[in-house]
Amino acid sequence: MDHLAQLFSTCQQWLFETVVQPALFHLGMSNFIEDAYDATMWLLVGLIQVAVLVLVFGPLQRLRPVEAVRDRQQVWVDVLYTLVHRLGLFRVALFFAVDPLFDAMFGQFHLWGLATFQLDQVWPGVTDGPWVSLLLYLLLFDLVDYLYHRAQHRYAWLWALHSLHHSQRQMTMWSDNRNHLLDDMLRDALIVVVSQLVGVPPAQFVAIVAITQLVESLSHANLRVGFGRWGSRILTGPRFHREHHSIAYDASSPGPVGGYNFAPLFPIWDILGRTARFNGQYGPTGIHDQLPENGGHDYGRGFWAQQWRGLERLFGRQARSGGGVPPAAGDPPAPAEISSTPPAQRAPAS
């Protein structure tokens, strides 16, 4: 791990001195030099992730696709979402909009003498090892993501934003970041608070984000692959997560908090929460109100149209006309809560 960290640091230094620092001086923003060096770290992580997507996940999708891509324009919109998030543009926006608030809040906590809990010191000599602590942090943040994801499917105001993610009918390796920006800001704020409370070192936090994002890109891929009986219970894969996106019982219908297979990394949380389904097929994805027989609801085809319609759903403008807000608990299932593809025509499990 030390050799990898050194190599990464060298690449970060080169990228900063070659590209980022000259650009800041040219733009008259030299006062952000110190913060820009940290931002270069996220840029480099993003470039590595995009390279993995293009060079590894892309060929796998072409080798064993679940379905032929019919709407490439929507895939390109997902590519835009991915680049905005993975290359640091979204984090730059958070830096100016949210970070000052967090700095002030945690600074006040320190003045009050409130110490953070050091998770990696639970068992000195064991949990403070780099690999063990990384696993502990991954498990913790995956649990946080699991609980937040369930809330997104339970509460109407969160679903109004999160439904954008489920509106993609052509899931690919680029679909993970297809989210409303406000939804991402809320989720990232929660992650930052938790990371501060448990004392995650910056280098570990970067590794956690990178690993989580890559696994999520893989789990959204247009890839017909399963991890087997036991592997699928250890790590979330394309088959397991595609069941979560199934149009057959999407999140706007009643059920155990509106769906199944919520965990981004480790299905153990779905198993413990009784929301795991391991017998899913590679059926159609999307939201049932997108089907013509259910009104053919349009969630927007362009980036800004999708963002605007998410706000409309959030503030109730579309709720009165079937805008994708889930029914209250106890309402009867929607009559069209079935897949648009007959079971006999669905792809077999692998």
Short mmCIF file of C-alpha atoms in Angstrom, two decimals:
data_model
loop_
_atom_site.label_atom_id
_atom_site.label_comp_id
_atom_site.label_asym_id
_atom_site.label_seq_id
_atom_site.Cartn_x
_atom_site.Cartn_y
_atom_site.Cartn_z
CA MET A 1 0.00 0.00 0.00
CA ASP A 2 2.89 2.37 0.77
CA HIS A 3 4.28 1.97 -2.78
CA LEU A 4 0.86 2.70 -4.30
CA ALA A 5 0.46 5.76 -2.07
CA GLN A 6 3.87 7.04 -3.15
CA LEU A 7 3.08 6.52 -6.82
CA PHE A 8 -0.24 8.29 -6.43
CA SER A 9 1.41 11.21 -4.62
CA THR A 10 3.98 11.55 -7.39
CA CYS A 11 1.26 11.61 -10.06
CA GLN A 12 -0.74 14.14 -8.06
CA GLN A 13 2.28 16.42 -7.76
CA TRP A 14 2.98 16.18 -11.50
CA LEU A 15 -0.64 16.88 -12.45
CA PHE A 16 -0.81 19.83 -10.09
CA GLU A 17 2.44 21.45 -11.27
CA THR A 18 1.81 20.73 -14.95
CA VAL A 19 -1.89 21.54 -15.34
CA VAL A 20 -3.71 22.87 -12.27
CA GLN A 21 -1.25 25.41 -10.88
CA PRO A 22 -0.55 27.15 -14.23
CA ALA A 23 -4.30 27.32 -14.90
CA LEU A 24 -4.93 28.99 -11.52
CA PHE A 25 -2.23 31.60 -12.12
CA HIS A 26 -3.63 32.27 -15.59
CA LEU A 27 -7.13 32.78 -14.14
CA GLY A 28 -5.91 34.98 -11.30
CA MET A 29 -6.95 32.44 -8.64
CA SER A 30 -3.56 31.87 -6.98
CA ASN A 31 -5.17 32.34 -3.54
CA PHE A 32 -6.72 28.87 -3.99
CA ILE A 33 -3.37 27.12 -4.54
CA GLU A 34 -3.46 25.10 -1.32
CA ASP A 35 -7.05 23.96 -1.78
CA ALA A 36 -6.39 23.25 -5.45
CA TYR A 37 -3.69 20.74 -4.53
CA ASP A 38 -6.27 18.73 -2.59
CA ALA A 39 -8.72 19.10 -5.48
CA THR A 40 -6.04 17.67 -7.79
CA MET A 41 -6.17 14.50 -5.73
CA TRP A 42 -9.88 14.08 -6.55
CA LEU A 43 -9.23 14.92 -10.19
CA LEU A 44 -6.59 12.20 -10.40
CA VAL A 45 -8.85 9.67 -8.68
CA GLY A 46 -11.59 10.53 -11.16
CA LEU A 47 -9.29 10.17 -14.17
CA ILE A 48 -8.23 6.72 -12.93
CA GLN A 49 -11.88 5.70 -12.49
CA VAL A 50 -12.87 6.90 -15.96
CA ALA A 51 -9.92 4.95 -17.38
CA VAL A 52 -11.13 1.80 -15.61
CA LEU A 53 -14.64 2.34 -16.96
CA VAL A 54 -13.45 2.81 -20.53
CA LEU A 55 -10.71 0.17 -20.60
CA VAL A 56 -12.20 -2.56 -18.37
CA PHE A 57 -15.95 -2.20 -17.84
CA GLY A 58 -16.65 -1.02 -21.38
CA PRO A 59 -15.18 -4.11 -23.09
CA LEU A 60 -17.02 -6.34 -20.58
CA GLN A 61 -20.32 -4.67 -21.48
CA ARG A 62 -19.68 -5.30 -25.18
CA LEU A 63 -18.70 -8.90 -24.48
CA ARG A 64 -21.74 -9.86 -22.38
CA PRO A 65 -24.47 -7.20 -22.64
CA VAL A 66 -27.85 -7.66 -20.99
CA GLU A 67 -29.59 -5.77 -23.80
CA ALA A 68 -28.82 -3.78 -26.91
CA VAL A 69 -28.58 -0.04 -26.28
CA ARG A 70 -31.53 1.63 -28.00
CA ASP A 71 -31.29 5.19 -26.70
CA ARG A 72 -27.67 6.29 -26.89
CA GLN A 73 -28.58 9.92 -26.29
CA GLN A 74 -29.62 9.04 -22.73
CA VAL A 75 -26.39 7.11 -22.21
CA TRP A 76 -24.43 10.22 -23.21
CA VAL A 77 -26.39 12.21 -20.63
CA ASP A 78 -25.21 9.66 -18.05
CA VAL A 79 -21.64 10.11 -19.28
CA LEU A 80 -22.01 13.83 -18.56
CA TYR A 81 -23.24 13.09 -15.02
CA THR A 82 -20.26 10.79 -14.47
CA LEU A 83 -17.70 13.34 -15.67
CA VAL A 84 -19.26 16.10 -13.55
CA HIS A 85 -18.96 13.93 -10.44
CA ARG A 86 -15.83 11.89 -11.02
CA LEU A 87 -13.62 14.71 -12.33
CA GLY A 88 -14.32 16.94 -9.36
CA LEU A 89 -16.69 19.56 -10.78
CA PHE A 90 -19.39 18.66 -8.27
CA ARG A 91 -16.86 18.72 -5.42
CA VAL A 92 -15.66 22.16 -6.48
CA ALA A 93 -19.25 23.39 -6.24
CA LEU A 94 -19.55 21.84 -2.77
CA PHE A 95 -16.26 23.51 -1.78
CA PHE A 96 -17.69 26.97 -2.37
CA ALA A 97 -21.28 26.28 -1.29
CA VAL A 98 -21.12 23.85 1.66
CA ASP A 99 -17.57 23.37 2.95
CA PRO A 100 -17.39 26.73 4.79
CA LEU A 101 -20.49 25.71 6.76
CA PHE A 102 -18.97 22.38 7.74
CA ASP A 103 -15.64 23.98 8.67
CA ALA A 104 -17.42 26.41 10.97
CA MET A 105 -19.60 23.69 12.50
CA PHE A 106 -16.78 21.25 13.28
CA GLY A 107 -14.54 24.11 14.40
CA GLN A 108 -17.18 25.04 16.95
CA PHE A 109 -17.40 21.43 18.09
CA HIS A 110 -13.67 21.43 18.79
CA LEU A 111 -13.97 24.69 20.73
CA TRP A 112 -16.62 23.03 22.86
CA GLY A 113 -14.24 20.16 23.53
CA LEU A 114 -16.30 17.57 21.66
CA ALA A 115 -13.85 14.92 20.48
CA THR A 116 -14.56 12.61 17.54
CA PHE A 117 -14.72 8.84 17.92
CA GLN A 118 -11.73 7.11 16.34
CA LEU A 119 -13.14 3.97 14.76
CA ASP A 120 -9.73 2.57 13.84
CA GLN A 121 -8.71 2.63 17.53
CA VAL A 122 -11.43 0.22 18.65
CA TRP A 123 -8.84 -2.58 18.84
CA PRO A 124 -5.32 -1.11 18.83
CA GLY A 125 -2.88 -3.27 16.95
CA VAL A 126 -5.66 -4.77 14.82
CA THR A 127 -8.19 -2.21 13.65
CA ASP A 128 -5.55 0.46 13.11
CA GLY A 129 -3.87 -1.60 10.38
CA PRO A 130 -4.38 0.03 6.95
CA TRP A 131 -6.31 -2.85 5.34
CA VAL A 132 -8.43 -3.66 8.40
CA SER A 133 -9.33 -0.02 8.99
CA LEU A 134 -10.18 0.40 5.30
CA LEU A 135 -12.57 -2.56 5.51
CA LEU A 136 -14.15 -1.16 8.68
CA TYR A 137 -14.72 2.21 7.05
CA LEU A 138 -16.14 0.59 3.91
CA LEU A 139 -18.61 -1.41 6.01
CA LEU A 140 -19.62 1.65 8.02
CA PHE A 141 -20.17 3.94 5.04
CA ASP A 142 -21.96 1.20 3.15
CA LEU A 143 -24.35 0.87 6.08
CA VAL A 144 -24.92 4.65 6.05
CA ASP A 145 -25.56 4.52 2.29
CA TYR A 146 -27.91 1.56 2.73
CA LEU A 147 -30.00 3.40 5.32
CA TYR A 148 -30.05 6.62 3.30
CA HIS A 149 -30.99 4.67 0.17
CA ARG A 150 -33.93 3.09 1.97
CA ALA A 151 -35.02 6.55 3.11
CA GLN A 152 -34.89 7.73 -0.51
CA HIS A 153 -37.42 5.04 -1.38
CA ARG A 154 -39.62 5.53 1.67
CA TYR A 155 -40.14 9.28 1.91
CA ALA A 156 -41.94 11.11 -0.88
CA TRP A 157 -39.74 14.21 -0.84
CA LEU A 158 -36.54 12.18 -1.16
CA TRP A 159 -38.08 9.93 -3.82
CA ALA A 160 -39.03 13.05 -5.80
CA LEU A 161 -35.29 13.60 -6.29
CA HIS A 162 -34.06 9.99 -6.32
CA SER A 163 -36.58 8.89 -8.95
CA LEU A 164 -34.37 10.57 -11.55
CA HIS A 165 -31.80 7.85 -10.93
CA HIS A 166 -34.39 5.12 -11.53
CA SER A 167 -35.77 6.77 -14.67
CA GLN A 168 -32.90 5.42 -16.79
CA ARG A 169 -34.33 2.68 -19.01
CA GLN A 170 -30.89 1.88 -20.49
CA MET A 171 -28.64 1.07 -17.56
CA THR A 172 -24.91 1.12 -18.29
CA MET A 173 -21.66 1.57 -16.39
CA TRP A 174 -22.28 5.34 -16.61
CA SER A 175 -25.68 5.26 -14.84
CA ASP A 176 -24.49 5.39 -11.22
CA ASN A 177 -24.09 9.18 -11.15
CA ARG A 178 -27.42 9.93 -12.83
CA ASN A 179 -28.75 11.74 -9.76
CA HIS A 180 -30.33 15.04 -8.89
CA LEU A 181 -27.63 17.45 -7.73
CA LEU A 182 -29.61 18.35 -4.61
CA ASP A 183 -29.95 14.66 -3.76
CA ASP A 184 -26.20 14.20 -4.14
CA MET A 185 -25.53 17.23 -1.96
CA LEU A 186 -27.71 15.83 0.84
CA ARG A 187 -26.07 12.41 0.63
CA ASP A 188 -22.54 13.85 0.52
CA ALA A 189 -23.29 16.10 3.49
CA LEU A 190 -24.31 13.03 5.50
CA ILE A 191 -21.12 11.19 4.49
CA VAL A 192 -18.93 14.16 5.44
CA VAL A 193 -20.57 14.41 8.88
CA VAL A 194 -20.09 10.69 9.53
CA SER A 195 -16.47 10.79 8.32
CA GLN A 196 -15.75 13.64 10.74
CA LEU A 197 -17.45 11.88 13.63
CA VAL A 198 -15.44 8.66 13.24
CA GLY A 199 -12.15 10.35 12.36
CA VAL A 200 -11.50 8.98 8.87
CA PRO A 201 -7.99 9.93 7.67
CA PRO A 202 -8.08 11.88 4.36
CA ALA A 203 -6.18 9.19 2.43
CA GLN A 204 -8.56 6.50 3.66
CA PHE A 205 -11.55 8.66 2.75
CA VAL A 206 -10.31 9.02 -0.83
CA ALA A 207 -9.85 5.25 -1.10
CA ILE A 208 -13.34 4.65 0.32
CA VAL A 209 -14.95 6.97 -2.23
CA ALA A 210 -12.97 5.53 -5.15
CA ILE A 211 -13.72 1.90 -4.28
CA THR A 212 -17.40 2.59 -3.66
CA GLN A 213 -17.83 4.48 -6.91
CA LEU A 214 -16.10 1.82 -8.99
CA VAL A 215 -18.20 -0.99 -7.51
CA GLU A 216 -21.35 1.07 -8.09
CA SER A 217 -20.34 1.67 -11.71
CA LEU A 218 -19.89 -2.08 -12.14
CA SER A 219 -23.21 -2.89 -10.47
CA HIS A 220 -25.04 -0.56 -12.87
CA ALA A 221 -23.29 -1.93 -15.95
CA ASN A 222 -25.14 -3.41 -18.90
CA LEU A 223 -23.41 -6.66 -18.07
CA ARG A 224 -24.80 -10.16 -17.83
CA VAL A 225 -22.72 -11.55 -15.00
CA GLY A 226 -23.41 -12.95 -11.57
CA PHE A 227 -21.03 -13.66 -8.71
CA GLY A 228 -22.44 -17.09 -7.90
CA ARG A 229 -24.40 -18.24 -4.89
CA TRP A 230 -21.87 -17.08 -2.30
CA GLY A 231 -20.11 -14.30 -4.17
CA SER A 232 -23.41 -12.48 -4.72
CA ARG A 233 -23.86 -12.42 -0.95
CA ILE A 234 -20.45 -10.84 -0.44
CA LEU A 235 -20.31 -8.10 -3.08
CA THR A 236 -23.02 -6.26 -4.99
CA GLY A 237 -22.90 -7.09 -8.71
CA PRO A 238 -24.81 -6.21 -11.89
CA ARG A 239 -27.44 -8.93 -11.49
CA PHE A 240 -28.12 -8.14 -7.83
CA HIS A 241 -28.43 -4.40 -8.37
CA ARG A 242 -30.40 -4.63 -11.60
CA GLU A 243 -33.14 -6.25 -9.54
CA HIS A 244 -33.24 -3.04 -7.51
CA HIS A 245 -33.92 -1.08 -10.72
CA SER A 246 -36.53 -3.52 -12.01
CA ILE A 247 -39.60 -1.87 -13.45
CA ALA A 248 -41.62 -4.86 -12.21
CA TYR A 249 -41.83 -3.54 -8.64
CA ASP A 250 -40.13 -0.18 -8.78
CA ALA A 251 -39.68 2.11 -5.80
CA SER A 252 -42.92 4.02 -6.29
CA SER A 253 -44.94 0.93 -5.38
CA PRO A 254 -45.62 -0.40 -1.88
CA GLY A 255 -43.35 -3.04 -0.40
CA PRO A 256 -40.60 -3.33 2.16
CA VAL A 257 -39.59 0.36 2.08
CA GLY A 258 -40.31 0.42 -1.63
CA GLY A 259 -37.90 -2.07 -3.12
CA TYR A 260 -35.03 -4.48 -2.64
CA ASN A 261 -31.24 -4.74 -2.94
CA PHE A 262 -30.31 -1.29 -1.65
CA ALA A 263 -26.71 -1.85 -0.50
CA PRO A 264 -24.06 -0.26 -2.75
CA LEU A 265 -21.23 -2.64 -1.77
CA PHE A 266 -22.13 -5.39 0.68
CA PRO A 267 -25.42 -7.34 0.41
CA ILE A 268 -25.04 -8.24 4.08
CA TRP A 269 -27.03 -5.09 4.93
CA ASP A 270 -29.89 -6.21 2.68
CA ILE A 271 -29.75 -9.67 4.23
CA LEU A 272 -29.93 -8.24 7.76
CA GLY A 273 -32.58 -5.74 6.71
CA ARG A 274 -34.62 -8.44 4.92
CA THR A 275 -34.52 -6.51 1.66
CA ALA A 276 -32.32 -8.93 -0.32
CA ARG A 277 -33.45 -10.71 -3.48
CA PHE A 278 -30.93 -13.06 -5.05
CA ASN A 279 -33.26 -14.73 -7.55
CA GLY A 280 -33.74 -11.69 -9.78
CA GLN A 281 -33.46 -11.84 -13.55
CA TYR A 282 -32.11 -9.32 -16.07
CA GLY A 283 -35.48 -7.73 -16.74
CA PRO A 284 -36.41 -4.21 -17.90
CA THR A 285 -35.48 -1.26 -15.72
CA GLY A 286 -37.15 2.06 -15.03
CA ILE A 287 -40.24 3.37 -13.22
CA HIS A 288 -43.69 1.99 -13.93
CA ASP A 289 -45.23 5.38 -14.71
CA GLN A 290 -42.86 5.67 -17.67
CA LEU A 291 -44.78 2.92 -19.48
CA PRO A 292 -47.34 4.19 -22.04
CA GLU A 293 -50.18 2.34 -20.32
CA ASN A 294 -49.36 4.21 -17.09
CA GLY A 295 -49.21 7.68 -18.61
CA GLY A 296 -45.75 7.64 -20.19
CA HIS A 297 -44.35 10.07 -17.64
CA ASP A 298 -41.32 12.00 -18.92
CA TYR A 299 -38.50 12.57 -16.44
CA GLY A 300 -36.59 14.77 -18.86
CA ARG A 301 -34.13 13.88 -21.58
CA GLY A 302 -31.43 16.48 -21.01
CA PHE A 303 -29.30 17.23 -17.96
CA TRP A 304 -30.96 20.52 -17.04
CA ALA A 305 -34.46 19.30 -17.91
CA GLN A 306 -33.96 16.36 -15.53
CA GLN A 307 -32.72 18.67 -12.77
CA TRP A 308 -35.65 21.06 -13.20
CA ARG A 309 -38.27 18.33 -13.22
CA GLY A 310 -36.79 16.92 -10.05
CA LEU A 311 -37.45 20.27 -8.37
CA GLU A 312 -40.96 20.28 -9.78
CA ARG A 313 -41.62 16.87 -8.24
CA LEU A 314 -40.07 17.97 -4.96
CA PHE A 315 -42.32 21.01 -4.64
CA GLY A 316 -45.43 19.15 -5.73
CA ARG A 317 -46.08 20.63 -9.14
CA GLN A 318 -46.23 17.19 -10.75
CA ALA A 319 -47.52 15.24 -7.75
CA ARG A 320 -51.07 16.23 -8.66
CA SER A 321 -50.69 14.73 -12.14
CA GLY A 322 -48.88 11.49 -11.39
CA GLY A 323 -45.39 12.95 -11.12
CA GLY A 324 -43.74 9.84 -9.70
CA VAL A 325 -44.25 10.43 -5.96
CA PRO A 326 -44.75 7.11 -4.15
CA PRO A 327 -48.10 6.37 -2.54
CA ALA A 328 -48.45 6.47 1.20
CA ALA A 329 -47.76 3.30 3.14
CA GLY A 330 -50.77 1.02 3.02
CA ASP A 331 -52.08 2.16 -0.36
CA PRO A 332 -52.98 -0.69 -2.72
CA PRO A 333 -50.42 -1.62 -5.39
CA ALA A 334 -50.65 0.12 -8.72
CA PRO A 335 -52.47 -2.06 -11.28
CA ALA A 336 -49.55 -1.91 -13.71
CA GLU A 337 -46.95 -2.99 -11.17
CA ILE A 338 -45.60 -5.61 -13.55
CA SER A 339 -42.79 -5.83 -16.02
CA SER A 340 -43.38 -4.72 -19.59
CA THR A 341 -41.64 -7.91 -20.73
CA PRO A 342 -43.40 -11.28 -20.25
CA PRO A 343 -41.44 -13.68 -18.00
CA ALA A 344 -40.95 -16.12 -20.86
CA GLN A 345 -39.07 -13.47 -22.82
CA ARG A 346 -36.73 -12.39 -20.07
CA ALA A 347 -33.07 -13.31 -20.25
CA PRO A 348 -32.10 -16.37 -18.22
CA ALA A 349 -29.93 -16.04 -15.15
CA SER A 350 -26.24 -16.70 -15.51
#
